[in-house]
Short mmCIF file of C-alpha atoms in Angstrom, two decimals:
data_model
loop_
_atom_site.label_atom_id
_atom_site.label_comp_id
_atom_site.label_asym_id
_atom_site.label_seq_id
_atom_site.Cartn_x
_atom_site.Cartn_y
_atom_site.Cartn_z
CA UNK A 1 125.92 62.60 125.79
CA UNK A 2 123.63 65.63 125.88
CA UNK A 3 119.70 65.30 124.32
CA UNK A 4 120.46 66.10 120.44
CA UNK A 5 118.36 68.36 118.80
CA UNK A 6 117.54 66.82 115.11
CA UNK A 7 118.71 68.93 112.61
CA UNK A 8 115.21 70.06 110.52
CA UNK A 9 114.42 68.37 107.61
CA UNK A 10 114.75 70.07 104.00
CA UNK A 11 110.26 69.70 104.27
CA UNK A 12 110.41 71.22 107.70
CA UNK A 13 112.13 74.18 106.15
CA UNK A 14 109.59 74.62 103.22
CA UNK A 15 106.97 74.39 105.61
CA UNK A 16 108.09 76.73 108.01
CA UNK A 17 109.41 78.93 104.81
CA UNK A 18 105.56 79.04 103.83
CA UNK A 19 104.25 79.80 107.32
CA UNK A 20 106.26 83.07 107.51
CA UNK A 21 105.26 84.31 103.95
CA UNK A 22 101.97 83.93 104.52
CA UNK A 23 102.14 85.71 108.14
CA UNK A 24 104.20 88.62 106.14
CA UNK A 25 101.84 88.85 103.20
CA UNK A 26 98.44 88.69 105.93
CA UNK A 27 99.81 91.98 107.57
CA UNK A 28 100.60 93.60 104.01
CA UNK A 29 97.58 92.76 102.67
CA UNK A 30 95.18 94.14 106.14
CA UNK A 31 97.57 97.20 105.92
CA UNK A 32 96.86 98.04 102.65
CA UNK A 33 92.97 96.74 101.94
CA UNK A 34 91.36 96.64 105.34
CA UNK A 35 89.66 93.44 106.79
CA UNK A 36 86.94 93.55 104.14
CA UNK A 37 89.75 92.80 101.59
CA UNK A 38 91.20 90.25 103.47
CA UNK A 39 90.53 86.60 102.30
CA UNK A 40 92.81 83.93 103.16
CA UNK A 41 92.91 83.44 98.72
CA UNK A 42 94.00 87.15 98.35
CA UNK A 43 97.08 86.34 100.81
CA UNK A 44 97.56 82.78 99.71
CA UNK A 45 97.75 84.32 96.09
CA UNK A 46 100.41 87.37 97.47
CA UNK A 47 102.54 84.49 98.84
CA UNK A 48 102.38 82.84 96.09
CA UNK A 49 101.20 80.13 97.76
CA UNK A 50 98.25 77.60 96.79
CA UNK A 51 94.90 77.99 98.80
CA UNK A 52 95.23 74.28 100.50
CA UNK A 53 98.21 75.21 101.88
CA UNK A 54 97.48 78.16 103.78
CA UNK A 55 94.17 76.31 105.06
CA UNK A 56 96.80 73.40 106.02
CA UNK A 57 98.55 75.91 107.92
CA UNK A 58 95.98 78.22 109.09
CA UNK A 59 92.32 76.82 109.22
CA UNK A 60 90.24 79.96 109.52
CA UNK A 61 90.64 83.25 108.21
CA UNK A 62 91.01 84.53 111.65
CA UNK A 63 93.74 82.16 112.71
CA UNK A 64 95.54 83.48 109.51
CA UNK A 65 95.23 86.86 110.36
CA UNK A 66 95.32 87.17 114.29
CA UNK A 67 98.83 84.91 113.75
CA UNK A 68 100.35 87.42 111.44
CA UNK A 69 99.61 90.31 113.59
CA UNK A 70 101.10 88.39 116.82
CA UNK A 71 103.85 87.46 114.61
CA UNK A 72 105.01 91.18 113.30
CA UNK A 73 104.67 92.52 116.65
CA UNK A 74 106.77 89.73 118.15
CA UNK A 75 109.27 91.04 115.70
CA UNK A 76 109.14 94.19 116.21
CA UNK A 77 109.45 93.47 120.24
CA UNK A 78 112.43 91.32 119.23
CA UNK A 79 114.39 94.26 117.16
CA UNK A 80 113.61 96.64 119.88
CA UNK A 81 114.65 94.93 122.78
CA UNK A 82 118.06 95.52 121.33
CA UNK A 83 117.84 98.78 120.48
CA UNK A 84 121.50 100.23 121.70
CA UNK A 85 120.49 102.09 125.29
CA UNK A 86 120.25 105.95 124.32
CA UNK A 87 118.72 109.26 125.03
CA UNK A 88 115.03 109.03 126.33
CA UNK A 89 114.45 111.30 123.31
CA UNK A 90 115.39 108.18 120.97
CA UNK A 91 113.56 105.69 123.14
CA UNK A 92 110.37 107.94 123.07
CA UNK A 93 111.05 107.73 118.76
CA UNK A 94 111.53 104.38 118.67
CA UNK A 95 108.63 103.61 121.01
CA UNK A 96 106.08 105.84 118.86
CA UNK A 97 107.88 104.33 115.46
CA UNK A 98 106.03 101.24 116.77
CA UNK A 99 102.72 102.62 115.79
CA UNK A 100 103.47 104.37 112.45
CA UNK A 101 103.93 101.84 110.27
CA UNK A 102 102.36 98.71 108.03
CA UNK A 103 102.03 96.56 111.47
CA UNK A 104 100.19 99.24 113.34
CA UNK A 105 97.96 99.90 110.36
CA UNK A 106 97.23 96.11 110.01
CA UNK A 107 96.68 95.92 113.82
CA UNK A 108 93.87 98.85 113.42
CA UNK A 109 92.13 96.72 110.53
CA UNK A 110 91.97 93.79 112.76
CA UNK A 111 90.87 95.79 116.19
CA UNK A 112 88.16 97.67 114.28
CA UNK A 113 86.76 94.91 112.27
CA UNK A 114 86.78 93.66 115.58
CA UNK A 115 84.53 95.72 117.23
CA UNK A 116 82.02 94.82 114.62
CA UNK A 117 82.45 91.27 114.48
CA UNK A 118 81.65 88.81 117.28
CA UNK A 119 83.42 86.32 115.58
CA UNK A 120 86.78 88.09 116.00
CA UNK A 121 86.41 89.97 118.64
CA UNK A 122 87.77 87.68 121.77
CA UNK A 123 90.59 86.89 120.05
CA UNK A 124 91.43 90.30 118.90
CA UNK A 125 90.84 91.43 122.13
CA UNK A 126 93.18 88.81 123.95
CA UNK A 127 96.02 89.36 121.48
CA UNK A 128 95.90 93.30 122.03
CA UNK A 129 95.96 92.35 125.53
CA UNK A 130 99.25 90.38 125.78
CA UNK A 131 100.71 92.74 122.83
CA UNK A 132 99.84 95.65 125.09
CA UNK A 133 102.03 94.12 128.34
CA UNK A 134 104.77 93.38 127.03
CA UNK A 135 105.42 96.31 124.71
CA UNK A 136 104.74 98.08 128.38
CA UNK A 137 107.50 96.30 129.55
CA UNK A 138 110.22 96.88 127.14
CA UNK A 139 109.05 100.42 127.57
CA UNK A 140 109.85 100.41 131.30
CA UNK A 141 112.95 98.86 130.39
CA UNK A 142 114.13 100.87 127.76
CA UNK A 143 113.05 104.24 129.80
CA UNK A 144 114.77 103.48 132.55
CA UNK A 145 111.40 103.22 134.34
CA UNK A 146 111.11 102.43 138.06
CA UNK A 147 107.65 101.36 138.51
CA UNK A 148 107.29 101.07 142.36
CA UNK A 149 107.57 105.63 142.18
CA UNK A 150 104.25 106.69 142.77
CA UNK A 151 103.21 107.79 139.16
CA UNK A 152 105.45 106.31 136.77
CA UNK A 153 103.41 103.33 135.82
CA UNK A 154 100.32 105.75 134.79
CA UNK A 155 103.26 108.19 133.02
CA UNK A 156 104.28 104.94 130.65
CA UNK A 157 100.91 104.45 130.09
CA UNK A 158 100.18 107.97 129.31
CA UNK A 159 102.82 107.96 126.90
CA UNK A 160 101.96 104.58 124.90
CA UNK A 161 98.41 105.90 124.70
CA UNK A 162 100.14 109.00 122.98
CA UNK A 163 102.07 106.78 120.24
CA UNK A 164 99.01 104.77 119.68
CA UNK A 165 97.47 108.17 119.41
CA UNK A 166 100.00 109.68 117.15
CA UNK A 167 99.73 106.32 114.87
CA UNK A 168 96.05 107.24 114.49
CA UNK A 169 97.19 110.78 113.39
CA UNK A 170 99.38 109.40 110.66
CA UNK A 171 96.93 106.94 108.90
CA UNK A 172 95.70 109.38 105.97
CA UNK A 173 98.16 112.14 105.76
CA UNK A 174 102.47 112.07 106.39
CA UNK A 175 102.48 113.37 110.16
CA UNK A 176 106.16 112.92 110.77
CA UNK A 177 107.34 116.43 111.35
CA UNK A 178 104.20 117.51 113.78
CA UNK A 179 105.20 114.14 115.39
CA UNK A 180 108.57 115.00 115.80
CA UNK A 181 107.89 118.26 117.66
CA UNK A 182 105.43 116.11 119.96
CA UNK A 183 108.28 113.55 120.78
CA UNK A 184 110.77 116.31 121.33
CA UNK A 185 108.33 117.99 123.87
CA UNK A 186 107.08 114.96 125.75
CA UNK A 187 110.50 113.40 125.97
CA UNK A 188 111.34 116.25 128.45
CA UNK A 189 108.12 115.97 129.94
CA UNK A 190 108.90 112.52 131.10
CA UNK A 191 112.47 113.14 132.12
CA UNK A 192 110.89 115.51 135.26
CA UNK A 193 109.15 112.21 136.35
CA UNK A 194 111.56 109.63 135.59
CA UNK A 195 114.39 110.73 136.83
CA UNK B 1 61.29 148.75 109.43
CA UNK B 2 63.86 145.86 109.57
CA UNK B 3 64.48 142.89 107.47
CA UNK B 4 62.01 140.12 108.65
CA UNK B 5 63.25 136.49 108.87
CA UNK B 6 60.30 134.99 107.25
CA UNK B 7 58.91 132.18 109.84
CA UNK B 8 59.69 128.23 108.74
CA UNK B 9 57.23 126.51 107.17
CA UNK B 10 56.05 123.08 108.64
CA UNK B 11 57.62 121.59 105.31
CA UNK B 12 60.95 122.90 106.16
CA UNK B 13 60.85 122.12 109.59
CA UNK B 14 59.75 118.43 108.68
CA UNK B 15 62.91 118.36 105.93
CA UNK B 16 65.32 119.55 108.68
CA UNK B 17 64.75 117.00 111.43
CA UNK B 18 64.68 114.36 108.83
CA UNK B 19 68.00 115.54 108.25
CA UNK B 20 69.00 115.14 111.71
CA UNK B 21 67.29 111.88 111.88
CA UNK B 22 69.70 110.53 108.78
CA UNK B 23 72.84 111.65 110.60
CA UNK B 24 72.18 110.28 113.99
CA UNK B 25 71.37 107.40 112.75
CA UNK B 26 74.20 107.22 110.31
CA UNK B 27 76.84 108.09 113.16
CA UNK B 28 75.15 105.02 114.86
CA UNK B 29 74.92 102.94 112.32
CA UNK B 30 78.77 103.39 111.33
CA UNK B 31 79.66 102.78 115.30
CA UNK B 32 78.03 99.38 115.43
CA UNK B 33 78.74 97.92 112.04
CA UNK B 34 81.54 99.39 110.43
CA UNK B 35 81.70 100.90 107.06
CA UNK B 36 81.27 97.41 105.38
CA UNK B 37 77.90 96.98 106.96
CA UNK B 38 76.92 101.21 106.49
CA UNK B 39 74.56 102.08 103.70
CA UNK B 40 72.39 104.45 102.53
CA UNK B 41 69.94 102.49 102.87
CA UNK B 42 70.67 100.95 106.34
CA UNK B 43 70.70 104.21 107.94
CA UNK B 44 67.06 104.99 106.01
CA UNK B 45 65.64 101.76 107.75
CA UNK B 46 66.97 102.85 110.75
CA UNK B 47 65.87 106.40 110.59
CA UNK B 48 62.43 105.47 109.90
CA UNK B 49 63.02 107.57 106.33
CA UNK B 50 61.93 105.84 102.84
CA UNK B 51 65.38 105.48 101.02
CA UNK B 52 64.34 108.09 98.40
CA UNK B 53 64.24 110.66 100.76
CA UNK B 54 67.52 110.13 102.14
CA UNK B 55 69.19 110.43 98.95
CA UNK B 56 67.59 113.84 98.41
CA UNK B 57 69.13 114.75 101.52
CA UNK B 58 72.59 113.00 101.04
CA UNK B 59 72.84 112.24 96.94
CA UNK B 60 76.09 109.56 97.93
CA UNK B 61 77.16 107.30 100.43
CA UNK B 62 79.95 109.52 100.83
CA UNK B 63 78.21 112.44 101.16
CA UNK B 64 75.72 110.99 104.12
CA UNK B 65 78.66 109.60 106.29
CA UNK B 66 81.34 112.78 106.58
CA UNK B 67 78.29 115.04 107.20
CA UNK B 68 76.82 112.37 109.97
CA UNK B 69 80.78 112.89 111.87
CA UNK B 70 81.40 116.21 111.16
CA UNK B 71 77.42 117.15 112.84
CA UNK B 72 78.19 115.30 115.68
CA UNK B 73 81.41 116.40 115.81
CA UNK B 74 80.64 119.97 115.58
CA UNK B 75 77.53 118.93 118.43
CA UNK B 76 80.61 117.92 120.64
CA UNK B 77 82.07 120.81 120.47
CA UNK B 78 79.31 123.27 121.33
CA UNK B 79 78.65 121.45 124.30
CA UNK B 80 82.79 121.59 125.28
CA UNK B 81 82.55 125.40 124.48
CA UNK B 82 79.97 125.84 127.11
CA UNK B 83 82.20 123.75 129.45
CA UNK B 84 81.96 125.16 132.80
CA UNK B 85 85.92 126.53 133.53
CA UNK B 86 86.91 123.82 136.22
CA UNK B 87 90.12 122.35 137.63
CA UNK B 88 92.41 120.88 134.69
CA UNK B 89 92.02 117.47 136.10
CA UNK B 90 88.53 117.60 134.80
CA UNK B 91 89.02 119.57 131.49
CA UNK B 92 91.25 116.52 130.62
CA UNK B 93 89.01 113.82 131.44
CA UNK B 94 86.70 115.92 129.19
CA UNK B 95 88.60 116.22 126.40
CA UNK B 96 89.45 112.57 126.55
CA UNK B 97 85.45 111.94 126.74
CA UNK B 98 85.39 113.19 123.22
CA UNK B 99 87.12 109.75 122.20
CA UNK B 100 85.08 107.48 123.91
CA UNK B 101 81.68 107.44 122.76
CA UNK B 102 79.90 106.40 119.73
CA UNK B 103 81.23 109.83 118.27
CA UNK B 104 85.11 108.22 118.10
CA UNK B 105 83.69 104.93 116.78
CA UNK B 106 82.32 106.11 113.96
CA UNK B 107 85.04 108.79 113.23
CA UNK B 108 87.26 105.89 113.65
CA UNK B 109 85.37 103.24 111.28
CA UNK B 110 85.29 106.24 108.63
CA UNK B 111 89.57 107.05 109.11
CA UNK B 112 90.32 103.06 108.66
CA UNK B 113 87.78 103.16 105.73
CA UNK B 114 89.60 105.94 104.27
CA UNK B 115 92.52 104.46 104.59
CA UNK B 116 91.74 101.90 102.26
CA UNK B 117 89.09 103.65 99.99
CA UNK B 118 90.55 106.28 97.27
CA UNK B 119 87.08 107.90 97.24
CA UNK B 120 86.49 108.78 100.78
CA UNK B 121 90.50 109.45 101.39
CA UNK B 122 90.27 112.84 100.50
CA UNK B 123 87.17 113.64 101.97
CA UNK B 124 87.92 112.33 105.69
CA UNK B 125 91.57 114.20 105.35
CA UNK B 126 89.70 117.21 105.18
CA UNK B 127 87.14 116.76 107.89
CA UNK B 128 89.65 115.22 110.34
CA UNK B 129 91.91 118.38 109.62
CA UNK B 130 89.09 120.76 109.95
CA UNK B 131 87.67 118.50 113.33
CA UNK B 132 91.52 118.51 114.81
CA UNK B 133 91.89 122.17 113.92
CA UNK B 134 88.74 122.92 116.25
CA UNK B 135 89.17 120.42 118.96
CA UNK B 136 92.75 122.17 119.86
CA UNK B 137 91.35 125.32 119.54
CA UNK B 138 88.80 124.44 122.12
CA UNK B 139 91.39 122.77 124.12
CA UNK B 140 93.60 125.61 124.42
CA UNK B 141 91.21 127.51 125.81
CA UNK B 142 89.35 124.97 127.96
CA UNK B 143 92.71 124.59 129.95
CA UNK B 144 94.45 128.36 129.82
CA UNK B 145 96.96 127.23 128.16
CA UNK B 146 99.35 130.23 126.34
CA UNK B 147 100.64 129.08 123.07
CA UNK B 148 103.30 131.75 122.72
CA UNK B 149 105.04 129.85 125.65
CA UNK B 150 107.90 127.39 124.02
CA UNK B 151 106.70 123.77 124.02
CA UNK B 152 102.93 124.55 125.04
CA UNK B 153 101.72 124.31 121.97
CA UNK B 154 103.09 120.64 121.34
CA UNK B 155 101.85 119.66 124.81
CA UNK B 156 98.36 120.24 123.92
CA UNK B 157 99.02 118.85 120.87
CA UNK B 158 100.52 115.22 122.51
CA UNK B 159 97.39 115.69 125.26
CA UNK B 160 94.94 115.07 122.11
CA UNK B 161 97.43 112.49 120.33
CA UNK B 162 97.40 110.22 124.04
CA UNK B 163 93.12 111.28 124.30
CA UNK B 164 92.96 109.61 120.86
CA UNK B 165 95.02 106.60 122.10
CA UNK B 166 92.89 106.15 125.03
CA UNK B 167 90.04 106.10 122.56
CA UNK B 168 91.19 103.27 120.88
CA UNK B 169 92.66 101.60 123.88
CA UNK B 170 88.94 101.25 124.80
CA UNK B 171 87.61 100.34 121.65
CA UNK B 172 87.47 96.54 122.69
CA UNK B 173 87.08 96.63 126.40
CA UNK B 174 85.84 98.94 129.13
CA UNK B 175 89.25 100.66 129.36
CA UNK B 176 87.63 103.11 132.15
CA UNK B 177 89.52 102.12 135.56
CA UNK B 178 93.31 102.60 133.85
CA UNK B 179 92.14 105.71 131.50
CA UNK B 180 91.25 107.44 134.90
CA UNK B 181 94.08 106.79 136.16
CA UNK B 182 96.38 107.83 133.55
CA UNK B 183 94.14 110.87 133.10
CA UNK B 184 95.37 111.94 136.41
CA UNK B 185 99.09 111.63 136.34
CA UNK B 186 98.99 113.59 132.98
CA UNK B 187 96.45 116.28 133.98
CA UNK B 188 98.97 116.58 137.08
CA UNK B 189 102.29 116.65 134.31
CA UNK B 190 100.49 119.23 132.90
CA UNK B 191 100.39 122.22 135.25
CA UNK B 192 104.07 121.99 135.39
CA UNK B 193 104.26 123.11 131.45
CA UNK B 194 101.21 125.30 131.43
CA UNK B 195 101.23 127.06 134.97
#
């Protein structure tokens, strides 16, 4: 007989159950109030969980908050990595989608307060780092990308930089139909080099 | 006869370049510590100006930080405008230069501020629009680029959006090495659309 997995206790469930509402309410909370109004009590008190346990499950208010960053974007890497295979117009929109919404604007709390605080900053730094690979990759993927052409890896670049750019552009005002135009436009820019 | 300018007085003269001391020091002042650690009376300290002063100048907090970005800002772009005309590879790598420096930081600390802060929201809207409004203007010219051609117009437009990204891409780390590089590609994807 095979190894058997052990099916999860009803605590294991809770636990992990708490874990992932305090991860979700983190990357509300930095979306909406900014690192300054980010305390591991404000989120424990969103979740509707006690203090103790967050602090049992995340020590420091950094482990709290670099977690639930790491954590949305692995989701959102998950749900696009299945994205049904269509025009490079869609990929481009679903790529720049990545940076429009409450997970980009949570990840910009945490990379700025970063740049001010020591404290944060090498972890901040190391997390953008692996984020920033492997959304590269899916992009390659998804576009259809073959790296070893002289050019292509700087035009993937290029266009992330753009989305992060145009992610920037929709923090204080609704940017969607400029946006749009830019997508449209750059989508057949990148179709002269990829193909 | 003419209408005479009538010459400054020393007091006036003293009054203006404590101005200019307040904003310098408040653009590097937001840079370094954010807007949690940004005061009035921070940037006084800093500016060598008693804190009394600087609230003659600059009656809020408010006030003292959209005028410190939208000076340099408007600095930044007097110097583009004199730009010597060069190859587009370098008018680019200029226009990207706007979001690397201390400038960008402290635009950016004020945008994620405003994000957050129904008091300064409407404010920074305003001055980004008016900042965005000039910096494509600029750019338009800077690279020859004819607007009533279909799609130019949007591929200045995604040039600034991917400048902006690179700006934040090197808010953490000395991003210089890969930003030249992608520079080039997209300077090169350029003269395609605008030539």
């Amino acid at each position: 007989m095979g190894v058997v997995t052990p099916p999860k206790t009803p605590k294991q469930d809770r636990s992990r159950a708490t874990r992932l509402r305090l991860l979700e309410a983190a990357v509300a909370c930095l979306a909406e109030h900014g690192w300054a109004g980010s305390t591991v009590s404000v989120v424990a008190e969103r979740a509707g969980v006690s203090r103790g346990a967050a602090q049992h499950h995340f020590p420091t208010r950094e482990d709290l908050f670099t977690a639930a960053v790491e954590y949305v974007a692995e989701e959102r890497s998950a749900a696009l990595r299945t994205l049904p295979v269509q025009g490079r117009a869609e990929v481009v929109a679903a790529l720049v989608d990545l940076y429009t919404g409450p997970l980009f604007r949570a990840a910009l709390q945490l990379w700025v307060a970063a740049s001010n605080e020591e404290q944060l900053r090498p972890r901040v730094t190391e997390l953008e780092a692996r984020v920033g690979r492997e959304t590269h990759r899916i992009a390659v993927g998804l576009l259809g990308a073959d790296e070893e052409k002289p050019g292509v890896r700087e035009t993937v670049q290029g266009l992330l930089d753009m989305a992060r750019g145009l992610g920037l552009a929709n923090l204080l005002t609704d940017d969607a139909a400029r946006r749009r135009r830019v997508v449209t436009q750059w989508a057949a820019l990148l179709d002269g080099v990829l193909d």
